[in-house]
Amino acid sequence: MKKVSLIVLSFVLVITAFPVSALANVQYFSGVTKEMCTASYWADKSKYADEVILTPDEIAEYNAAGVAASGTSLADLEKINPIYNADDRKTKVISSIEADFFNEDKTALTTAHKFFVDGIQVDKSYFDAFIAAIEETGFTGTQREVLYGICTKQANVMNIPSDDIVGYSATDADSETQISELKVGDPCIIRQKCDIKDGSDNIIDTFYHVGFDHLSGWVNAKNLAICADREEWLDAWKYDINSKDILVITCDKVVTEKSLKVPLTSEVKLTMGTVLKLVPEDEIPRNIGERNSWNNYTVWLPARAEDGSYIKQAALISEHYNVSVGFPEFTERNIAKIAFSCLGNRYGWSGMLDAMDCSLYTRDVYRCFGFKIPRNTTFQLNVPNTKIDIDGKTDEEKQAIIEKMPVGALLYFSGHTMIYLGSENGTGYVISELGSTSEPEGEIDVKSSYSVVVNPLTARRGVSKGGYPWIRYLHSIIIPAHYAEHKEATDKAVAPTCTKAGLTAGTHCRACKQVLTAQKTVPATGHKTAAIAAVPATFKKAGKTAGAKCTVCGKVVTPQKTAPKLVSPKLSKVTADDNGFTAKWKKSSGVDGYQIRYSLKKNMKGSKTVTAGKNAVSKKVKKLKSRKTYYIKIRAYKTVNGKKLFGKWSNKKTVKTL
C-alpha cells in the first residue's frame, strides 16, 4: 500500500508541476480576453438577447425579396425552366472559362496573373484541355431536359471542370478556380457535363455544370446523385420553413459514425447550416447497420448509388451534437452561439479544405435560421434589407452608430464581412473568418491568421492598405430584418412602442425590426376602434383598461380591455387537382390573411402550411403526391405589433388528389 501511495503522490506532483501556460496556452488578439471568446459574454450584455428578431414566415419573405432583387445571384430552383438549349449552355460555360483566364483575343493567358498548379506554372494549354473536353463530351441538343441533382458529400464548386488547386503563385494558399461549396442535401440543376480522360481515352473523372440557390459552377460527379425525376428531387430536400420535421446542424460540423455495414452513410461530414429531413417515428428502422437509434437523431441522408442515382438512407446523428429540430429562433443569443461554434476553425477560400471564407461564414451562420444569403460581400449588399451607409463618416461617428446595433449585425469593408458582437470602452468587437491583420499598437506586423477570430475594430490593415484601423474602412452595416423601409411623416411609420422607447434615427427598433432612418423622432399612430389592432399589446402588459389614458400616444383607450378574438373561417369546399387541390372559404373581416394546413395523416402529423392574403377566398396547392388523401384545415391571422396572432383551426376536410 505504501508503494502504491508513493506512485500516486508522484503522479500528482508531476501533474501539478506543469506551469499554467503549458495547460492553457491559447493566445488571443490584443485587447481580447478569454471571457470575450464566449457567446454568453456578448449575449448577456444585450437586454434584447432572447427576443425573436424575425419569425420563420418573415425570414421566408426576406428570402423571396432577395431572389427577386437584381445583383444578388440568388435563384429559386423550382422556377427554373426544365427544358433548355444544351448547345447554348455549352457555349456559355466555355466562354466563361475564356473570359476568366484568356486575354481579349483568346490567343494567350491573361497578363493579369500567372497560374500555378501544385506549385508548377501552367500555360494556356492547361485550360485549353478543359475546353476541348467540354466540346467533346458535353451535353448537346436544343431541347434538352435538365437533370435533378442532390449533393451527397461536401463538394467544391469550381469555374473549371477540375478539383486542382490553381494559385497565382507557387505558394498561393487559395484556389483561384474555386467559387463556392455545396453541403450534403443541397439541391442543384444539372445542365452540362465534362468527362476528363487519360491518354488511353479512359474516363477518369466526370464533372457536371450545375445551378444551385446562389451560384453556378462545376462539381465533381462523385459528390452528386441524380434523381429519377422532379418529384423525387423535391421530396429529397424541400421543406416548410416552419417545419419541425427537419434537423439543422447548428455547430461547426458533425461527422456520422464509421460503419462497415452501411458504407454510404459512414463518416459523412455535415457542416454548419446543413438541413436534413428527420425520419418519421413510424418509419425509423429497428436497426441501422448494427445499431438501433437510442440517443440518436434518425435522419434521411442522401446517397449516391454505384450507377450515380439518388437513394435515401436512414442515418444516425448522435444526440450530443449541437443541432436543432426545426430552425432555431432567430435571436441575438442564438446568432452568437452559432457564430462561436466555429471559433478557431481554419479559413478556406470559397469553401476549400471543407472550411469557409468570411462571406461563407456569415452566410452559413444565417443559413442555420433559414436565411438564403448570397455567397459574397458584393451580392450580400444587394439584398433588400435594413442597410446603413456609414462610408465617409469619422471613426467616432461610425462607432456611435455601431454601438446601437444588435448582436449579429453584419459589418462590411471592401473584401471582408464580419459579425458584430458588442462594444466595450468605446471599441466595437467582431468575430469573422479572418485572413490576416495587425495588432492595434506598435509597428504594423501583419500576421496570417486564417482562422475564425474575435478582434476589436482597432485591428489594423497592412501598409499596402493604408495601415489604418478596421473601423476606418467600414462602409456598410446590414441588419437582416424586414426589407420594407420606414415611410416618412405618416401614421404608419413605426409602432407606438418606438416613441415610448425614445428611439431616434439610426437606432434599431425592436417593435418593427428595422432601423429608423426617416426622421429623428417617431410619430405615434392613432388607435383604430373596430379592429384587432384596437389596443396595442403594451397596454395589456401595463394593465391598462378601457377608459385609461395611454402614456404613449396620449389618447384614451376606449374599445375594449383586451384585443378581440379572431374570426375563425370555415372551408366551404375542397376540390381535387392534378397532384394537388384547391381550398375555398368565405372571406372574413378584420384579418390580414389565412393559413392553410394539410397532411397525409388524419392527426395532421407532418403537416405543411401555405398562406393566402386577406382578400383571398381560395388557395391552390400544387406539387403534392397523386392519388393520395389529404386532410385540410384553415385559420385566420392578424399582425399586431409585428407579431402574428392566429385564430382557431377549422374542422378538417378531406380530398383525394388526381
XYZ file of C-alpha atoms in Angstrom:
658
model
C 0.000 0.000 0.000
C 2.863 2.307 0.815
C 4.379 1.770 -2.640
C 1.052 2.494 -4.369
C 0.617 5.698 -2.338
C 4.072 6.895 -3.353
C 3.286 6.252 -7.022
C 0.013 8.215 -6.790
C 1.744 11.064 -4.947
C 4.488 11.178 -7.564
C 1.876 11.320 -10.315
C 0.066 14.216 -8.600
C 3.349 16.089 -8.151
C 4.194 15.661 -11.837
C 0.788 16.989 -12.897
C 0.874 20.000 -10.567
C 4.435 20.759 -11.602
C 3.306 21.724 -15.093
C 3.147 25.525 -15.456
C -0.280 27.043 -16.124
C 0.824 28.267 -19.550
C 1.530 24.700 -20.619
C -2.008 23.641 -19.738
C -3.737 26.718 -21.167
C -1.681 28.223 -23.967
C -4.492 29.644 -26.103
C -3.494 33.037 -27.433
C -5.864 35.923 -28.073
C -5.855 39.064 -30.161
C -4.621 42.146 -28.305
C -7.455 43.569 -26.181
C -9.457 40.323 -26.266
C -9.878 38.287 -23.081
C -10.828 34.634 -22.687
C -14.248 35.705 -21.365
C -14.857 37.709 -24.552
C -14.475 34.499 -26.548
C -17.803 33.092 -25.386
C -21.251 33.670 -26.843
C -22.828 34.314 -23.452
C -20.430 37.186 -22.707
C -21.867 39.252 -25.549
C -25.445 37.984 -25.442
C -25.745 38.785 -21.736
C -24.803 42.405 -22.477
C -27.936 42.830 -24.633
C -31.293 43.244 -22.892
C -32.951 42.027 -26.105
C -30.811 38.900 -26.498
C -33.714 36.460 -26.285
C -36.295 38.393 -28.303
C -37.244 36.900 -31.667
C -35.986 39.278 -34.354
C -37.880 37.675 -37.251
C -40.350 34.804 -37.408
C -39.813 31.951 -39.901
C -42.527 33.373 -42.162
C -40.801 36.772 -42.134
C -37.489 35.083 -42.978
C -39.240 33.406 -45.926
C -40.433 36.844 -47.095
C -36.879 38.159 -46.761
C -35.587 35.258 -48.868
C -38.177 35.858 -51.577
C -37.167 39.522 -51.764
C -33.520 38.525 -52.172
C -34.328 36.169 -55.032
C -36.430 38.827 -56.765
C -33.775 41.543 -56.415
C -31.115 42.129 -59.055
C -27.424 41.696 -58.290
C -27.823 39.017 -55.597
C -27.195 35.914 -57.735
C -29.881 34.110 -55.710
C -32.192 31.730 -57.552
C -35.422 29.830 -56.959
C -34.535 26.414 -58.378
C -38.178 25.344 -58.551
C -38.909 28.087 -61.089
C -36.062 27.236 -63.480
C -37.339 26.028 -66.859
C -36.683 22.266 -67.062
C -36.195 22.453 -70.863
C -33.081 24.250 -72.063
C -30.710 24.624 -75.032
C -27.678 22.455 -74.198
C -25.703 23.789 -77.184
C -26.096 27.351 -75.921
C -25.197 26.272 -72.383
C -22.006 24.636 -73.686
C -21.035 27.845 -75.475
C -21.675 29.892 -72.309
C -19.580 27.724 -69.965
C -16.693 27.710 -72.433
C -16.945 31.491 -72.870
C -16.852 31.853 -69.075
C -13.543 29.956 -68.857
C -12.096 32.041 -71.685
C -13.191 35.283 -70.002
C -11.629 34.264 -66.676
C -8.244 33.076 -67.940
C -7.540 34.274 -71.521
C -6.629 37.637 -72.984
C -9.105 39.597 -75.066
C -8.445 37.821 -78.386
C -8.172 34.398 -76.654
C -4.692 33.716 -78.037
C -2.887 33.604 -74.678
C -3.407 33.641 -70.932
C -4.382 36.938 -69.359
C -1.424 39.047 -68.294
C -3.168 39.970 -65.044
C -1.890 36.809 -63.310
C 0.330 33.787 -63.616
C -1.240 30.435 -62.791
C 0.295 27.582 -60.795
C -0.928 24.029 -60.174
C 0.831 22.048 -57.444
C 3.489 24.762 -57.372
C 4.249 24.474 -61.097
C 3.380 27.261 -63.513
C 0.934 26.262 -66.267
C 0.322 27.783 -69.688
C -2.736 28.219 -71.895
C -2.756 24.540 -72.868
C -3.846 23.630 -69.322
C -7.152 25.485 -69.791
C -7.461 24.554 -73.485
C -7.621 20.896 -72.458
C -10.739 21.524 -70.376
C -12.407 23.448 -73.187
C -11.664 20.615 -75.613
C -13.108 18.072 -73.150
C -16.312 20.106 -72.771
C -16.626 20.394 -76.561
C -16.179 16.647 -76.977
C -18.170 15.203 -74.074
C -20.698 17.888 -73.114
C -24.468 17.600 -73.464
C -25.866 18.575 -76.875
C -29.227 19.483 -78.351
C -31.518 22.497 -78.407
C -34.375 20.930 -76.399
C -32.857 19.002 -73.536
C -34.380 18.361 -70.093
C -32.332 19.243 -67.020
C -31.070 16.574 -64.633
C -32.033 16.967 -60.974
C -29.142 16.527 -58.561
C -28.639 16.233 -54.802
C -25.281 16.783 -53.118
C -24.216 13.688 -51.155
C -20.758 14.820 -49.977
C -19.372 18.249 -49.078
C -18.404 19.478 -52.558
C -16.210 22.166 -54.116
C -17.791 24.361 -56.796
C -15.225 25.367 -59.442
C -15.114 27.584 -62.527
C -13.292 24.843 -64.461
C -14.104 21.090 -64.502
C -11.256 20.194 -62.140
C -10.561 19.986 -58.408
C -6.984 21.189 -58.941
C -5.799 23.995 -56.669
C -4.872 26.778 -59.082
C -2.970 29.650 -57.451
C -1.473 32.942 -58.548
C 1.934 31.876 -57.204
C 3.738 28.655 -56.342
C 2.874 29.182 -52.656
C -0.653 30.616 -53.033
C -2.847 29.052 -50.315
C -6.124 29.917 -52.079
C -7.503 28.148 -55.142
C -8.435 30.857 -57.612
C -10.693 28.437 -59.504
C -12.921 27.629 -56.519
C -16.022 29.804 -56.225
C -18.199 28.184 -53.558
C -19.243 24.928 -51.890
C -22.270 22.661 -51.646
C -23.444 20.920 -48.497
C -24.905 17.462 -48.106
C -28.562 17.619 -49.104
C -28.238 20.748 -51.248
C -30.283 20.504 -54.479
C -28.998 21.532 -57.885
C -29.975 21.653 -61.557
C -27.531 19.921 -63.944
C -27.218 21.419 -67.429
C -23.768 20.442 -68.741
C -21.189 17.694 -68.406
C -17.456 17.193 -68.967
C -15.622 13.862 -68.972
C -11.919 14.010 -68.155
C -9.950 11.277 -69.969
C -6.446 9.852 -69.723
C -4.057 9.248 -72.605
C -5.806 5.975 -73.456
C -9.200 7.672 -73.772
C -10.443 6.207 -70.484
C -12.763 8.396 -68.398
C -11.025 9.148 -65.101
C -13.383 11.852 -63.825
C -16.717 13.417 -64.683
C -17.842 16.940 -63.779
C -21.312 18.463 -64.007
C -22.014 22.154 -64.514
C -24.777 22.865 -62.003
C -27.007 25.719 -60.940
C -27.847 25.981 -57.248
C -29.526 28.511 -54.996
C -26.757 31.110 -55.033
C -24.386 30.486 -57.988
C -23.445 28.021 -60.738
C -20.244 26.108 -61.475
C -18.547 22.746 -61.982
C -18.932 19.981 -59.381
C -17.290 16.560 -59.383
C -19.951 13.968 -60.212
C -18.771 11.702 -57.387
C -20.321 14.207 -54.943
C -23.740 14.291 -56.638
C -26.629 11.850 -57.033
C -29.099 12.088 -59.928
C -32.796 11.881 -59.048
C -35.171 9.815 -61.187
C -37.492 12.787 -61.719
C -38.515 16.171 -60.360
C -40.896 14.663 -57.791
C -38.143 12.535 -56.227
C -35.838 15.567 -56.257
C -38.332 17.757 -54.410
C -39.032 15.020 -51.880
C -35.284 14.798 -51.166
C -34.846 18.380 -49.973
C -37.984 20.556 -49.958
C -39.418 21.510 -46.554
C -41.580 24.197 -44.977
C -39.615 26.843 -43.085
C -41.880 26.281 -40.050
C -41.388 22.516 -40.133
C -40.221 20.548 -37.103
C -39.538 17.537 -39.325
C -36.029 18.698 -40.189
C -32.696 18.642 -38.378
C -30.400 21.672 -38.705
C -26.663 21.407 -37.998
C -26.008 24.433 -35.759
C -22.421 23.591 -34.753
C -19.326 23.777 -36.941
C -19.535 20.193 -38.144
C -20.981 16.752 -37.477
C -19.449 13.516 -38.755
C -21.573 10.383 -38.900
C -20.100 7.329 -37.201
C -17.945 4.950 -39.204
C -19.797 1.834 -40.341
C -18.720 -1.248 -42.286
C -22.295 -2.390 -42.813
C -23.678 0.907 -44.149
C -20.768 2.411 -46.115
C -22.844 5.048 -47.924
C -23.648 6.818 -44.646
C -20.293 6.165 -42.984
C -18.143 9.139 -41.911
C -20.195 11.721 -43.818
C -19.209 15.286 -42.934
C -22.143 17.630 -42.294
C -21.124 21.260 -41.874
C -22.887 24.189 -40.229
C -26.165 25.081 -41.912
C -26.818 21.610 -43.339
C -30.549 20.749 -43.290
C -31.723 17.134 -43.341
C -35.180 15.597 -43.107
C -35.964 13.610 -39.969
C -37.261 10.072 -40.447
C -40.876 9.893 -39.158
C -41.157 7.909 -35.938
C -43.234 5.158 -37.528
C -40.603 4.720 -40.266
C -37.463 4.519 -38.107
C -35.825 1.140 -38.799
C -35.309 -1.284 -35.930
C -31.578 -1.216 -36.696
C -29.404 0.904 -38.950
C -26.480 -1.323 -39.768
C -25.703 -2.949 -36.435
C -27.178 -0.107 -34.318
C -30.568 0.967 -33.039
C -31.422 4.627 -32.598
C -31.155 5.140 -28.820
C -29.693 8.601 -28.030
C -29.507 9.459 -31.718
C -31.490 11.506 -34.192
C -32.550 9.472 -37.233
C -32.336 11.418 -40.494
C -32.716 10.718 -44.180
C -29.235 11.057 -45.663
C -28.932 11.412 -49.455
C -26.535 8.912 -51.019
C -25.113 8.097 -54.443
C -25.625 4.563 -55.749
C -22.997 2.857 -57.887
C -24.744 3.980 -61.059
C -24.862 7.583 -59.822
C -28.568 7.568 -58.997
C -30.087 9.028 -55.853
C -31.095 6.872 -52.921
C -32.011 7.951 -49.422
C -30.830 6.034 -46.404
C -31.631 6.350 -42.726
C -28.614 7.510 -40.725
C -27.897 8.289 -37.083
C -26.600 11.576 -35.634
C -25.501 11.452 -32.011
C -27.695 13.374 -29.582
C -24.722 15.210 -28.034
C -24.131 17.356 -31.130
C -25.441 20.926 -31.134
C -28.270 20.566 -33.629
C -31.810 21.923 -33.843
C -35.099 20.166 -34.598
C -36.576 22.750 -36.935
C -34.870 26.096 -37.413
C -33.860 27.702 -34.096
C -35.418 31.015 -33.101
C -33.684 33.958 -34.749
C -32.387 35.789 -31.667
C -29.171 37.602 -30.795
C -28.231 34.878 -28.315
C -28.657 32.127 -30.884
C -26.691 34.058 -33.512
C -23.802 34.372 -31.057
C -23.970 30.688 -30.046
C -23.785 29.502 -33.631
C -21.084 32.010 -34.618
C -18.870 30.970 -31.688
C -19.231 27.264 -32.519
C -16.618 27.857 -35.236
C -14.156 29.858 -33.094
C -10.577 28.994 -34.034
C -11.546 26.910 -37.094
C -9.356 27.380 -40.146
C -10.105 29.691 -43.081
C -10.811 28.210 -46.520
C -11.205 30.365 -49.610
C -14.636 29.766 -51.182
C -15.094 26.634 -49.084
C -11.850 24.858 -49.987
C -10.470 22.405 -47.411
C -14.059 21.987 -46.156
C -13.668 25.390 -44.469
C -15.144 28.875 -45.012
C -14.059 32.353 -46.011
C -15.596 35.465 -44.437
C -18.768 35.686 -46.523
C -19.439 31.932 -46.483
C -19.090 32.098 -42.688
C -21.745 34.805 -42.337
C -23.902 33.013 -44.910
C -23.725 29.715 -43.030
C -24.414 31.297 -39.623
C -27.594 32.859 -41.001
C -28.432 29.752 -43.010
C -28.933 27.996 -39.656
C -32.081 30.142 -39.187
C -33.480 29.505 -42.673
C -31.970 32.542 -44.422
C -30.809 32.388 -48.021
C -27.955 34.889 -48.110
C -25.696 35.360 -51.173
C -22.226 33.934 -51.491
C -20.015 37.045 -51.473
C -19.990 40.500 -49.928
C -20.979 42.355 -53.112
C -24.048 40.178 -53.599
C -24.966 40.336 -49.901
C -25.068 44.128 -50.025
C -27.602 43.980 -52.886
C -30.251 42.072 -50.919
C -33.165 44.338 -49.893
C -32.740 44.721 -46.143
C -32.012 47.229 -43.422
C -28.753 48.668 -44.701
C -26.938 51.601 -43.116
C -24.379 53.525 -45.146
C -21.541 54.743 -42.896
C -18.998 55.438 -45.633
C -17.251 58.793 -45.216
C -18.037 59.179 -41.515
C -15.328 59.619 -38.896
C -14.198 56.694 -36.754
C -16.030 58.219 -33.784
C -19.258 58.690 -35.756
C -19.093 55.106 -37.003
C -18.532 53.734 -33.507
C -21.511 55.709 -32.180
C -23.736 54.096 -34.827
C -22.257 50.612 -34.377
C -22.902 50.682 -30.612
C -26.647 50.840 -31.318
C -26.566 47.700 -33.451
C -27.778 44.294 -32.232
C -25.507 41.305 -31.760
C -25.250 39.662 -35.180
C -25.337 42.785 -37.367
C -23.061 42.360 -40.391
C -20.291 44.926 -40.882
C -18.530 45.416 -44.209
C -15.409 46.905 -45.658
C -14.113 46.134 -49.153
C -13.436 42.409 -49.413
C -14.400 41.497 -45.847
C -17.503 40.977 -43.733
C -17.759 40.301 -40.003
C -20.376 39.666 -37.310
C -20.788 42.401 -34.701
C -20.651 41.223 -31.073
C -20.830 44.381 -28.984
C -18.731 47.262 -27.683
C -16.591 47.889 -24.629
C -14.994 51.171 -23.570
C -15.858 52.805 -26.880
C -14.468 49.988 -29.046
C -16.505 47.581 -31.160
C -15.700 43.874 -31.280
C -16.390 41.407 -34.092
C -15.984 37.740 -34.983
C -15.073 36.700 -38.524
C -13.209 34.272 -40.759
C -10.021 36.264 -40.864
C -7.182 36.049 -43.379
C -4.621 38.433 -41.929
C -4.358 41.618 -39.867
C -2.102 43.544 -37.487
C -2.366 44.354 -33.771
C -3.665 47.828 -32.783
C -0.385 49.077 -31.284
C 3.281 49.189 -32.329
C 4.752 48.735 -35.771
C 2.446 47.212 -38.341
C 3.150 43.497 -38.326
C 0.579 41.690 -40.460
C 0.015 38.163 -39.178
C -1.567 35.371 -41.197
C -4.424 34.077 -39.092
C -6.582 32.056 -41.481
C -8.981 31.311 -38.627
C -12.262 32.393 -37.047
C -11.080 35.107 -34.659
C -12.525 37.652 -32.207
C -10.883 41.051 -32.561
C -11.593 44.741 -31.879
C -12.241 47.211 -34.678
C -8.942 48.836 -33.692
C -7.145 45.994 -35.500
C -5.105 47.424 -38.370
C -4.789 46.530 -42.021
C -1.435 46.199 -43.787
C 0.673 49.102 -45.054
C -0.430 48.386 -48.636
C -3.996 49.083 -47.487
C -3.035 52.207 -45.555
C -2.336 50.672 -42.153
C -5.430 52.215 -40.529
C -7.823 50.571 -38.026
C -10.587 48.392 -39.443
C -13.265 50.858 -38.393
C -11.762 53.426 -40.774
C -12.566 51.166 -43.762
C -16.115 50.169 -42.771
C -18.680 51.374 -45.296
C -21.906 49.471 -44.576
C -23.909 47.738 -41.860
C -26.644 45.202 -42.563
C -29.303 44.008 -40.163
C -31.068 41.084 -41.868
C -34.519 42.238 -40.842
C -37.709 43.122 -42.661
C -36.872 44.599 -46.040
C -39.558 47.313 -46.093
C -38.241 50.769 -45.235
C -39.889 53.324 -42.953
C -42.137 55.884 -44.580
C -41.517 59.486 -43.685
C -44.130 61.517 -41.783
C -47.042 59.055 -41.975
C -49.123 57.472 -39.267
C -47.812 54.046 -40.367
C -44.148 54.922 -39.916
C -43.337 52.950 -36.774
C -45.271 51.225 -33.998
C -46.123 53.453 -30.978
C -43.758 51.475 -28.754
C -40.870 53.099 -30.616
C -41.826 56.525 -29.281
C -42.104 55.150 -25.773
C -38.610 53.707 -26.087
C -37.319 57.103 -27.196
C -35.692 55.716 -30.321
C -34.036 58.078 -32.776
C -32.703 57.846 -36.310
C -30.056 55.157 -36.671
C -31.436 53.063 -33.803
C -32.672 49.513 -34.343
C -36.355 49.266 -33.474
C -37.331 46.023 -31.748
C -41.040 46.573 -32.358
C -40.871 46.762 -36.152
C -37.434 45.172 -36.546
C -35.997 47.983 -38.633
C -33.532 50.824 -38.331
C -35.137 54.245 -38.086
C -33.890 56.368 -40.945
C -36.756 58.656 -41.883
C -36.648 61.144 -39.045
C -35.154 61.743 -35.616
C -38.419 61.266 -33.755
C -41.066 58.697 -34.465
C -44.713 59.737 -34.878
C -47.315 57.925 -32.782
C -50.127 56.090 -34.530
C -53.804 56.659 -33.842
C -55.846 53.810 -32.330
C -58.380 52.040 -34.527
C -61.748 51.402 -32.884
C -63.077 48.355 -34.676
C -60.142 46.120 -35.491
C -57.835 43.628 -33.872
C -55.212 46.370 -33.514
C -57.537 48.399 -31.290
C -55.290 48.135 -28.255
C -51.526 47.563 -28.577
C -50.025 44.657 -26.648
C -48.174 47.114 -24.403
C -51.492 48.199 -22.862
C -52.298 44.702 -21.760
C -48.812 44.258 -20.371
C -49.082 47.522 -18.490
C -52.514 46.566 -17.149
C -54.347 49.347 -18.966
C -58.125 49.027 -19.213
C -60.897 50.794 -21.080
C -61.025 54.454 -20.137
C -57.352 54.600 -19.162
C -55.127 57.183 -20.791
C -52.256 55.836 -22.887
C -48.934 57.413 -21.908
C -47.513 56.560 -25.322
C -49.916 58.443 -27.581
C -51.878 60.471 -25.029
C -55.224 59.024 -26.147
C -57.883 57.356 -24.004
C -58.269 53.626 -24.527
C -61.959 53.033 -25.243
C -62.625 49.961 -27.448
C -62.097 47.068 -25.027
C -59.936 45.752 -22.216
C -58.144 43.205 -24.386
C -57.823 42.666 -28.113
C -60.795 40.736 -29.577
C -60.508 37.128 -30.713
C -60.032 36.403 -34.400
C -62.877 35.245 -36.634
C -62.470 31.543 -37.456
C -63.131 30.853 -41.172
C -64.557 27.562 -42.434
C -63.638 25.636 -45.549
C -66.641 25.713 -47.844
C -65.213 23.364 -50.466
C -62.047 21.453 -51.353
C -61.681 20.124 -54.898
C -59.074 17.721 -56.267
C -56.499 18.790 -58.859
C -53.638 17.014 -60.606
C -51.063 16.466 -57.841
C -52.847 18.967 -55.622
C -56.110 20.551 -54.500
C -57.967 23.868 -54.336
C -59.408 25.022 -50.994
C -62.239 27.587 -50.872
C -63.721 29.607 -48.000
C -65.783 32.699 -47.275
C -63.900 35.942 -46.712
C -63.570 37.033 -43.063
C -63.454 40.665 -41.975
C -60.712 42.206 -39.869
C -57.973 39.706 -40.736
C -54.608 40.060 -42.507
C -54.591 36.640 -44.131
C -55.197 32.928 -43.885
C -53.063 29.870 -43.192
C -53.994 26.560 -44.834
C -52.689 23.367 -43.266
C -52.572 19.974 -44.988
C -51.326 16.491 -44.149
C -51.437 12.891 -45.336
C -52.312 11.840 -41.793
C -55.626 12.276 -40.000
C -53.899 13.520 -36.830
C -52.189 16.191 -39.001
C -48.749 14.837 -38.086
C -46.083 16.019 -40.505
C -48.409 18.713 -41.821
C -47.326 21.622 -44.018
C -48.800 25.090 -44.334
C -49.297 27.727 -47.021
C -50.665 31.256 -46.641
C -53.136 33.405 -48.547
C -53.803 37.151 -48.465
C -56.633 38.871 -46.626
C -58.732 39.280 -49.792
C -58.289 35.676 -50.893
C -61.213 33.229 -50.898
C -59.341 30.256 -52.376
C -55.868 28.721 -52.495
C -54.443 26.206 -54.952
C -51.812 23.845 -53.518
C -49.612 22.107 -56.085
C -46.795 19.558 -56.316
C -48.346 17.033 -53.949
C -48.454 13.266 -54.331
C -51.001 11.997 -56.832
C -53.964 9.807 -55.845
C -53.394 10.429 -52.144
C -55.920 11.505 -49.484
C -55.053 14.804 -47.787
C -56.592 16.331 -44.644
C -57.030 20.117 -44.766
C -57.724 22.856 -42.191
C -57.752 26.668 -42.288
C -57.353 29.509 -39.793
C -57.060 33.303 -39.957
C -54.291 35.547 -38.661
C -53.780 39.199 -37.789
C -50.472 41.013 -37.329
C -50.291 43.080 -34.139
C -47.155 44.982 -33.139
C -45.087 42.923 -35.549
C -46.381 39.567 -34.270
C -48.896 37.264 -35.942
C -51.955 36.303 -33.887
C -53.710 33.161 -35.117
C -57.324 32.094 -34.764
C -58.510 28.532 -34.176
C -58.150 25.843 -36.813
C -61.338 24.921 -38.636
C -62.710 21.402 -38.850
C -60.899 19.082 -41.283
C -61.954 18.386 -44.846
C -60.504 15.619 -46.982
C -59.675 15.346 -50.664
C -58.004 12.721 -52.857
C -55.620 14.243 -55.379
C -55.777 13.307 -59.068
